[in-house]
GROMACS .gro file of C-alpha atoms in nm:
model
  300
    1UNK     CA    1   6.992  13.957   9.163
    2UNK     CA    2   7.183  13.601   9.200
    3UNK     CA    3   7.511  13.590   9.379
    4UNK     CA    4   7.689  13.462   9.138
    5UNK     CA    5   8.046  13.398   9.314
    6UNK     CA    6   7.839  13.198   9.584
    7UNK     CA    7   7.622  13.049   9.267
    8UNK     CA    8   7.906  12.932   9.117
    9UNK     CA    9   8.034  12.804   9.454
   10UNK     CA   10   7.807  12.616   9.517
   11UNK     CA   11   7.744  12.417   9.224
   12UNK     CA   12   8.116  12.385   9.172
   13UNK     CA   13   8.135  12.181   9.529
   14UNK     CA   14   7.845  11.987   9.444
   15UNK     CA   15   7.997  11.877   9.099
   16UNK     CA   16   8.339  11.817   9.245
   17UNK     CA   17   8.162  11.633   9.557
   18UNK     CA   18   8.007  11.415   9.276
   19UNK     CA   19   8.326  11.361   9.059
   20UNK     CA   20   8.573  11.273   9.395
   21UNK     CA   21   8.278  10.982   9.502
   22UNK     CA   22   8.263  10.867   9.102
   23UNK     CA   23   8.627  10.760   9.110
   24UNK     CA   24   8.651  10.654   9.462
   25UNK     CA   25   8.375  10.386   9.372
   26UNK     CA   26   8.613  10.274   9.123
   27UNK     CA   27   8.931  10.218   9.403
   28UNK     CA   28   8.892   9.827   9.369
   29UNK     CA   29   8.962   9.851   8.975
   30UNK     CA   30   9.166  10.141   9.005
   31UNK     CA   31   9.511   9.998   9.137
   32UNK     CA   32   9.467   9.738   8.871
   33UNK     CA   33   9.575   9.995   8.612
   34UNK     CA   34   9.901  10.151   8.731
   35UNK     CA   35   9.916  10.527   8.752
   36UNK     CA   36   9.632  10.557   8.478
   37UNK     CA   37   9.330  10.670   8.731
   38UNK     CA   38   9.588  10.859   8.932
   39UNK     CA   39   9.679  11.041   8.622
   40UNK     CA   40   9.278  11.105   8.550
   41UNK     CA   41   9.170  11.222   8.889
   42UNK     CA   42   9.544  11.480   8.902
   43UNK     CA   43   9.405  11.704   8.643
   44UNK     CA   44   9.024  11.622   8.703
   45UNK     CA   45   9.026  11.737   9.084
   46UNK     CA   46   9.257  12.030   9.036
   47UNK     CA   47   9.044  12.280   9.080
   48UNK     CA   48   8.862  12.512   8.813
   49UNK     CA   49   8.574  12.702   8.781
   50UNK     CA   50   8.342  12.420   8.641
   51UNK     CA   51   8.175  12.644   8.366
   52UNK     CA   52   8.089  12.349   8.146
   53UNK     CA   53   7.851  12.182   8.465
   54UNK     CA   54   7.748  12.537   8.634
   55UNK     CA   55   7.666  12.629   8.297
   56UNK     CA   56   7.431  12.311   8.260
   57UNK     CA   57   7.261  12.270   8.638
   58UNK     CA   58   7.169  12.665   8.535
   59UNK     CA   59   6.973  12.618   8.211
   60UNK     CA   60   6.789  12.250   8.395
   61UNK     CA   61   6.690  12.521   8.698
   62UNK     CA   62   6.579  12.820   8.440
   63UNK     CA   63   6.346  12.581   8.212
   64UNK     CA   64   6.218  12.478   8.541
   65UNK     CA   65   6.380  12.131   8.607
   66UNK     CA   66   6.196  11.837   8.824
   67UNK     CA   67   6.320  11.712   9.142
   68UNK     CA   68   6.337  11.327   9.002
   69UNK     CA   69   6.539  11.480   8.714
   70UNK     CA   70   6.785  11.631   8.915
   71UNK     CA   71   7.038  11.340   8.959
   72UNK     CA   72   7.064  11.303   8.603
   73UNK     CA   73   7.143  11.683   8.544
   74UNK     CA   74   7.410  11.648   8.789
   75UNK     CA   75   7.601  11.320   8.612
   76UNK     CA   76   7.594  11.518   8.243
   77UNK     CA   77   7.662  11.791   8.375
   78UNK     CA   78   7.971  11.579   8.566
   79UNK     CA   79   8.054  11.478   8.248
   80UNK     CA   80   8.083  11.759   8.101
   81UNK     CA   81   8.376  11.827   8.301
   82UNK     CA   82   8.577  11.504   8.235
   83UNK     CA   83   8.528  11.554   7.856
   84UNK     CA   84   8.685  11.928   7.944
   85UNK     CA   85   8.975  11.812   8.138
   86UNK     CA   86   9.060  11.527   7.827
   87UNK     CA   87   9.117  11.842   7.616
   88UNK     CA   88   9.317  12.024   7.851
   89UNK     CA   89   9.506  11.710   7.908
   90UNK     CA   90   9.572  11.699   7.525
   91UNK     CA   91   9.621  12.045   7.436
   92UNK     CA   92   9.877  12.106   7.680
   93UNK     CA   93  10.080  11.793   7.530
   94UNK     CA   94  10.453  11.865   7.329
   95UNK     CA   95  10.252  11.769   6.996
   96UNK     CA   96   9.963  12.060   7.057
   97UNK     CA   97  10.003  12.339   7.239
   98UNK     CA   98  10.345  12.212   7.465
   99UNK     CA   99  10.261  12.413   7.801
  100UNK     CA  100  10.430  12.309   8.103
  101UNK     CA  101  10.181  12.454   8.394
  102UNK     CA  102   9.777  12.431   8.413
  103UNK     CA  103   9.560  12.580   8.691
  104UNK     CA  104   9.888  12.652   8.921
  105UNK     CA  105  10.069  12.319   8.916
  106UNK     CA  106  10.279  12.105   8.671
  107UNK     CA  107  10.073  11.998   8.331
  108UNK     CA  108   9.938  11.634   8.297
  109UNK     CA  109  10.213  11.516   8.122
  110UNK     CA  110  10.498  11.705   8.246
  111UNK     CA  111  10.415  11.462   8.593
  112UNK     CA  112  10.319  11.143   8.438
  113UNK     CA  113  10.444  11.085   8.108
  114UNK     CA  114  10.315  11.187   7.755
  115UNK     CA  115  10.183  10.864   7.672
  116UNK     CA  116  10.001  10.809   8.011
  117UNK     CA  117   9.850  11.147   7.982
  118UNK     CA  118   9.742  11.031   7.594
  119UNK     CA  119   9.559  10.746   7.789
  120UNK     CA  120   9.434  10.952   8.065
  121UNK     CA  121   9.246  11.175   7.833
  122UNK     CA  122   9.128  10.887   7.639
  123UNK     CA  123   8.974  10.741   7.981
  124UNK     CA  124   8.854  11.100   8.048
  125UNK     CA  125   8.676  11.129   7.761
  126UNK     CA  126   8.509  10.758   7.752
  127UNK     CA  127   8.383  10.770   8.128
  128UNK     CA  128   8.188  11.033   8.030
  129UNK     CA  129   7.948  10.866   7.823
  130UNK     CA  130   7.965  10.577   8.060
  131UNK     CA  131   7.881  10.837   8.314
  132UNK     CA  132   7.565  11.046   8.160
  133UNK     CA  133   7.429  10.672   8.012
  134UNK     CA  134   7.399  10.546   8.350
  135UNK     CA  135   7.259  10.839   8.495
  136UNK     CA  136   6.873  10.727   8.488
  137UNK     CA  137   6.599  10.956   8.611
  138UNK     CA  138   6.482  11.064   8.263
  139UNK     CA  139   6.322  10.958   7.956
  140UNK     CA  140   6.602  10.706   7.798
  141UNK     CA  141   6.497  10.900   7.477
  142UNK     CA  142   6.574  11.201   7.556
  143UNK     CA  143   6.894  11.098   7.739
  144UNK     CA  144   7.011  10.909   7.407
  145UNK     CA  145   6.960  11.239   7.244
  146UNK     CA  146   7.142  11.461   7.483
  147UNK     CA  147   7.456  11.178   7.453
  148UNK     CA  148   7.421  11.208   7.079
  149UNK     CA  149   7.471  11.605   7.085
  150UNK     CA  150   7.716  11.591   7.375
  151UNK     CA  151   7.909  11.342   7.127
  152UNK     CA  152   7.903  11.543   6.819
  153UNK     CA  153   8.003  11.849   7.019
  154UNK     CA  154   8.307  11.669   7.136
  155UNK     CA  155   8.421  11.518   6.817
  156UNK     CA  156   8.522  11.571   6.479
  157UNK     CA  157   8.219  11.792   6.371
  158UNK     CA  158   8.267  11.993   6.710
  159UNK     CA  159   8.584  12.078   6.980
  160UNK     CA  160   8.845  11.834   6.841
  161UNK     CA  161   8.729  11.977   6.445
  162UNK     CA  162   8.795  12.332   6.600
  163UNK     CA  163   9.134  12.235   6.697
  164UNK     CA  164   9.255  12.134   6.377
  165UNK     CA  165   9.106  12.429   6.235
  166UNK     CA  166   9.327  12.611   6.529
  167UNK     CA  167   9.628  12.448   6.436
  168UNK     CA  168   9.589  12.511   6.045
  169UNK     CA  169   9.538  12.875   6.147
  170UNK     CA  170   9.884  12.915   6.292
  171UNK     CA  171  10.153  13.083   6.130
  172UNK     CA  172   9.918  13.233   5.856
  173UNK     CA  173   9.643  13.541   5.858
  174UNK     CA  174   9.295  13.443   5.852
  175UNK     CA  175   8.922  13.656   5.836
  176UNK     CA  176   8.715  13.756   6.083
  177UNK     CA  177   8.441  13.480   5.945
  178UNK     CA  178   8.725  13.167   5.975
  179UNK     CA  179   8.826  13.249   6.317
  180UNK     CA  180   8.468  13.257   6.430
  181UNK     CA  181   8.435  12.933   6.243
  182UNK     CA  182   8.745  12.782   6.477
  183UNK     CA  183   8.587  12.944   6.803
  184UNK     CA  184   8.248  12.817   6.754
  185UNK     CA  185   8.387  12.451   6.756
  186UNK     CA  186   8.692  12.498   6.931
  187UNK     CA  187   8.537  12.585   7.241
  188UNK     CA  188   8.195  12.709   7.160
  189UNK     CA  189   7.990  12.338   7.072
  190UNK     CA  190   8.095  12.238   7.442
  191UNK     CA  191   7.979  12.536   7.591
  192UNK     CA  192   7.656  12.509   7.365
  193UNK     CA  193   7.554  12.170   7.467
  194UNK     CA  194   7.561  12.208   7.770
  195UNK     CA  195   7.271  12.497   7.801
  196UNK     CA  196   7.126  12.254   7.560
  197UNK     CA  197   7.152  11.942   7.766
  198UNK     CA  198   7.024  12.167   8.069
  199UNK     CA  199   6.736  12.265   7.881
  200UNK     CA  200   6.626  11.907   7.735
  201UNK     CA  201   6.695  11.764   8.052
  202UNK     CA  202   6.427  11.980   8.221
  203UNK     CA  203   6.198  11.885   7.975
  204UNK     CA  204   6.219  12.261   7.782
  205UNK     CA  205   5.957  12.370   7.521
  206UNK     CA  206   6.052  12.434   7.166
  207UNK     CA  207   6.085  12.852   7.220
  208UNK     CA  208   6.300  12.777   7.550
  209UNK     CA  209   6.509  12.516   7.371
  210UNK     CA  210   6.563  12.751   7.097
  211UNK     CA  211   6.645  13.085   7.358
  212UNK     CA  212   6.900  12.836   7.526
  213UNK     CA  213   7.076  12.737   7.200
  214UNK     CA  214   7.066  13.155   7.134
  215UNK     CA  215   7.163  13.157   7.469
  216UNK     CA  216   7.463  12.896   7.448
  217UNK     CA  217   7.570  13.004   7.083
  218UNK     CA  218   7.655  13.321   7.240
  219UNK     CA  219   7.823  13.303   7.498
  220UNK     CA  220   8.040  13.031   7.352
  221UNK     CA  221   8.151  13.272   7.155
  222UNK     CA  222   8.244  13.510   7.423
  223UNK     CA  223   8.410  13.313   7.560
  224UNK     CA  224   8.706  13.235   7.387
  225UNK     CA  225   8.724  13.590   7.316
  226UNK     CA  226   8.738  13.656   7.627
  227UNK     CA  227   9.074  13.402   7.658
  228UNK     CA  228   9.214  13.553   7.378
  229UNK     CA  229   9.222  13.871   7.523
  230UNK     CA  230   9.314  13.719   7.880
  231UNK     CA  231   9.608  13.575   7.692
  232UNK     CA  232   9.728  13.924   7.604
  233UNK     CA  233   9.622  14.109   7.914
  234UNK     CA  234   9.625  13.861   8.191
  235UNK     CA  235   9.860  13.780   8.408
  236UNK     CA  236  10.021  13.432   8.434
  237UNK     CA  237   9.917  13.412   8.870
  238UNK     CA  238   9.610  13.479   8.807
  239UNK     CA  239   9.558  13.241   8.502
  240UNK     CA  240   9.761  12.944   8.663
  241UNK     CA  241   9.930  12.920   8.378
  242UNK     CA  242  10.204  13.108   8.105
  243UNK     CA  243  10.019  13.419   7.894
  244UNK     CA  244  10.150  13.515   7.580
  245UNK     CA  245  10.174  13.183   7.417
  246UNK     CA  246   9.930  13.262   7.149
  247UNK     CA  247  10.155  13.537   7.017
  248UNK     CA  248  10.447  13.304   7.040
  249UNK     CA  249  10.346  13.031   6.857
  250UNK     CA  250  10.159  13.298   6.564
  251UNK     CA  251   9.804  13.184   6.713
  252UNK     CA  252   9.521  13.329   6.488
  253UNK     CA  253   9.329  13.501   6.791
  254UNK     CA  254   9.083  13.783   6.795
  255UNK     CA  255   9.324  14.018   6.931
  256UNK     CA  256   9.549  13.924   6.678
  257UNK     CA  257   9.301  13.969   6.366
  258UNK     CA  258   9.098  14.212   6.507
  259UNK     CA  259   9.273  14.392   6.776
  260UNK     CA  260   9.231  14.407   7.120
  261UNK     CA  261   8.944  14.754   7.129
  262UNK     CA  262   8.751  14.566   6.888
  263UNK     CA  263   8.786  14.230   7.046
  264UNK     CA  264   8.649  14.335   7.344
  265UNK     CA  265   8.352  14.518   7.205
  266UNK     CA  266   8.243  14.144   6.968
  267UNK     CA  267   8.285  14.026   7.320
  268UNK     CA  268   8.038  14.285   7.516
  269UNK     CA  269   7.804  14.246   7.185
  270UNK     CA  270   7.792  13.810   7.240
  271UNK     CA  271   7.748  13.865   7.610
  272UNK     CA  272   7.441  14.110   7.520
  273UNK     CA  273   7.298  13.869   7.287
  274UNK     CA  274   7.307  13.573   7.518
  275UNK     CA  275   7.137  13.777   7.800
  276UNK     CA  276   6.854  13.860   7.575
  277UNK     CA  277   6.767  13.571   7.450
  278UNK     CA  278   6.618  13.482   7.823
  279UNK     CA  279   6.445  13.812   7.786
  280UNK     CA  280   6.065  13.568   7.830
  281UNK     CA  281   6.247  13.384   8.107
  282UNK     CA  282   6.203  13.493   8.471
  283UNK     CA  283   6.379  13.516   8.783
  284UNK     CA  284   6.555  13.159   8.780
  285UNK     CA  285   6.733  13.264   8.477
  286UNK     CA  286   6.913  13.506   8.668
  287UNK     CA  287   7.204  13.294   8.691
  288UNK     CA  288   7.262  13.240   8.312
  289UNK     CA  289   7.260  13.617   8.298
  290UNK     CA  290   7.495  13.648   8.570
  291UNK     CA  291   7.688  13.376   8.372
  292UNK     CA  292   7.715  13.549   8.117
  293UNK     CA  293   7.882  13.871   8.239
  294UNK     CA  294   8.136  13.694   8.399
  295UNK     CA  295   8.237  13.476   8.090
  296UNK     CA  296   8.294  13.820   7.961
  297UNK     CA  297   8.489  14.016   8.225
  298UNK     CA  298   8.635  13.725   8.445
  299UNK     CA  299   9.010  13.786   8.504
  300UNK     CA  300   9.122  13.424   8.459
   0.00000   0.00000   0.00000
């Protein structure tokens, strides 16, 4: 059985060990651009949980990743994060979601500006790609394809595409099968690529592939059930940021559509699914399991 808290740990320092030496490379063009990399690295090295990359080093380890590979699972999974804190950076803007606080401190803008936090997400979101296509150590093939999916999870067809749908969805009632259609790309493509990306980069078969998009799909799913329901039941300390905002601004959630017994079981019935699609995988898959459960039942 993995440990997942020092798992997680682990990984996370190695990620944010990574990110912190990225943009200190970058000090000599930095101060050339005003508060603009300041603004990046305020919301990018303020702490987290670092799903998106854990989530990815995971599936390269369980399909049985190669040493040389391993520096190039490390920068997409890296860049994973950045394209992550762009949309945080964006959501929590007056024109989306208009939140003040994110993980425990003042929101991107709130310190620097809309309009430089509209440019730091932009930057975010770009160095990402510059990131994972200068990672080397694999196949430039199968990196261009891994950029390509990372790409259309991000965009229109993926997370941004799932926001509109989110905002469209306020202030009205909606089914079951929409608001599964606005998690899935909302939050679920990002969470999907990168088991995907993991898997690829490790070189995975066609049935592991396929058991890590299962896998992904999943628990992608579960999660933003799962911050629904925090949104209802957790509290604002433990979150690092305000609760309730979903029922203030008429949010179609699954609490909301389904209730908050039900939600909870879809959630438990995703997590299930995810953990046995790796039921031909063996011990090294142990942390995706782990993963899994705590997407479910984590408390912020």
């Amino acid at each position: 059985m993995t440990d997942l808290k020092a798992y997680m740990e682990e990984k996370r320092r190695t990620v944010d060990a990574f990110l912190d030496a990225h943009f200190r490379l970058a000090a000599a063009d930095q101060k050339n651009f005003g508060h603009l990399y300041e603004s990046m690295r305020y919301s990018l090295l303020a702490g987290g949980k670092r799903v998106r990359p854990v989530l990815l080093l995971a599936a390269f380890e369980a399909c049985g990743g190669k040493p040389e590979a391993e520096k190039a699972a490390l920068a997409v999974a890296s860049s994973l994060e950045l394209i992550h804190t762009y949309s945080l950076i964006h959501d929590d803007l007056p024109a989306m979601d208009n939140d003040d606080l994110r993980r425990g401190r003042p929101t991107n803008h709130k310190v620097f500006g809309d309009a430089m936090a509209i440019l730091a997400g932009d930057s975010l979101l770009t160095e990402a790609f510059l990131m994972a296509a200068r990672a080397g150590g694999v196949d430039a093939r199968v990196m261009l394809e891994i950029i390509g999916d990372i790409a259309e999870a991000s965009g229109g067809k993926g997370m941004a595409g799932g926001q509109v749908l989110d905002l469209e969805a306020e202030k009205r009632k909606i089914s079951r099968e929409e608001l599964e259609t606005v998690h899935r790309h909302k939050t679920g493509c990002l969470i999907l690529v990168s088991a995907t990306s993991g898997a690829k980069l490790a070189g995975a078969d066609a049935a592991r592939l396929k058991a890590a998009e299962i896998y992904g799909t999943n628990i992608g799913l579960a999660f933003q059930i799962a911050d629904d329901i925090l949104d209802v039941e957790g509290g604002a300390e433990e979150m690092g940021k305000a609760t309730g905002g979903d029922a203030k601004k008429e949010k179609s959630t699954y609490p909301s559509v389904m209730g908050l017994a039900e939600s909870k079981r879809l959630a438990q019935d995703a997590m299930q699914k995810a953990v046995d699609a790796l039921k031909d995988f063996d011990a090294k898959a142990d942390p995706l399991r782990e993963l899994a459960r705590f997407i479910v039942n984590r408390k912020s």
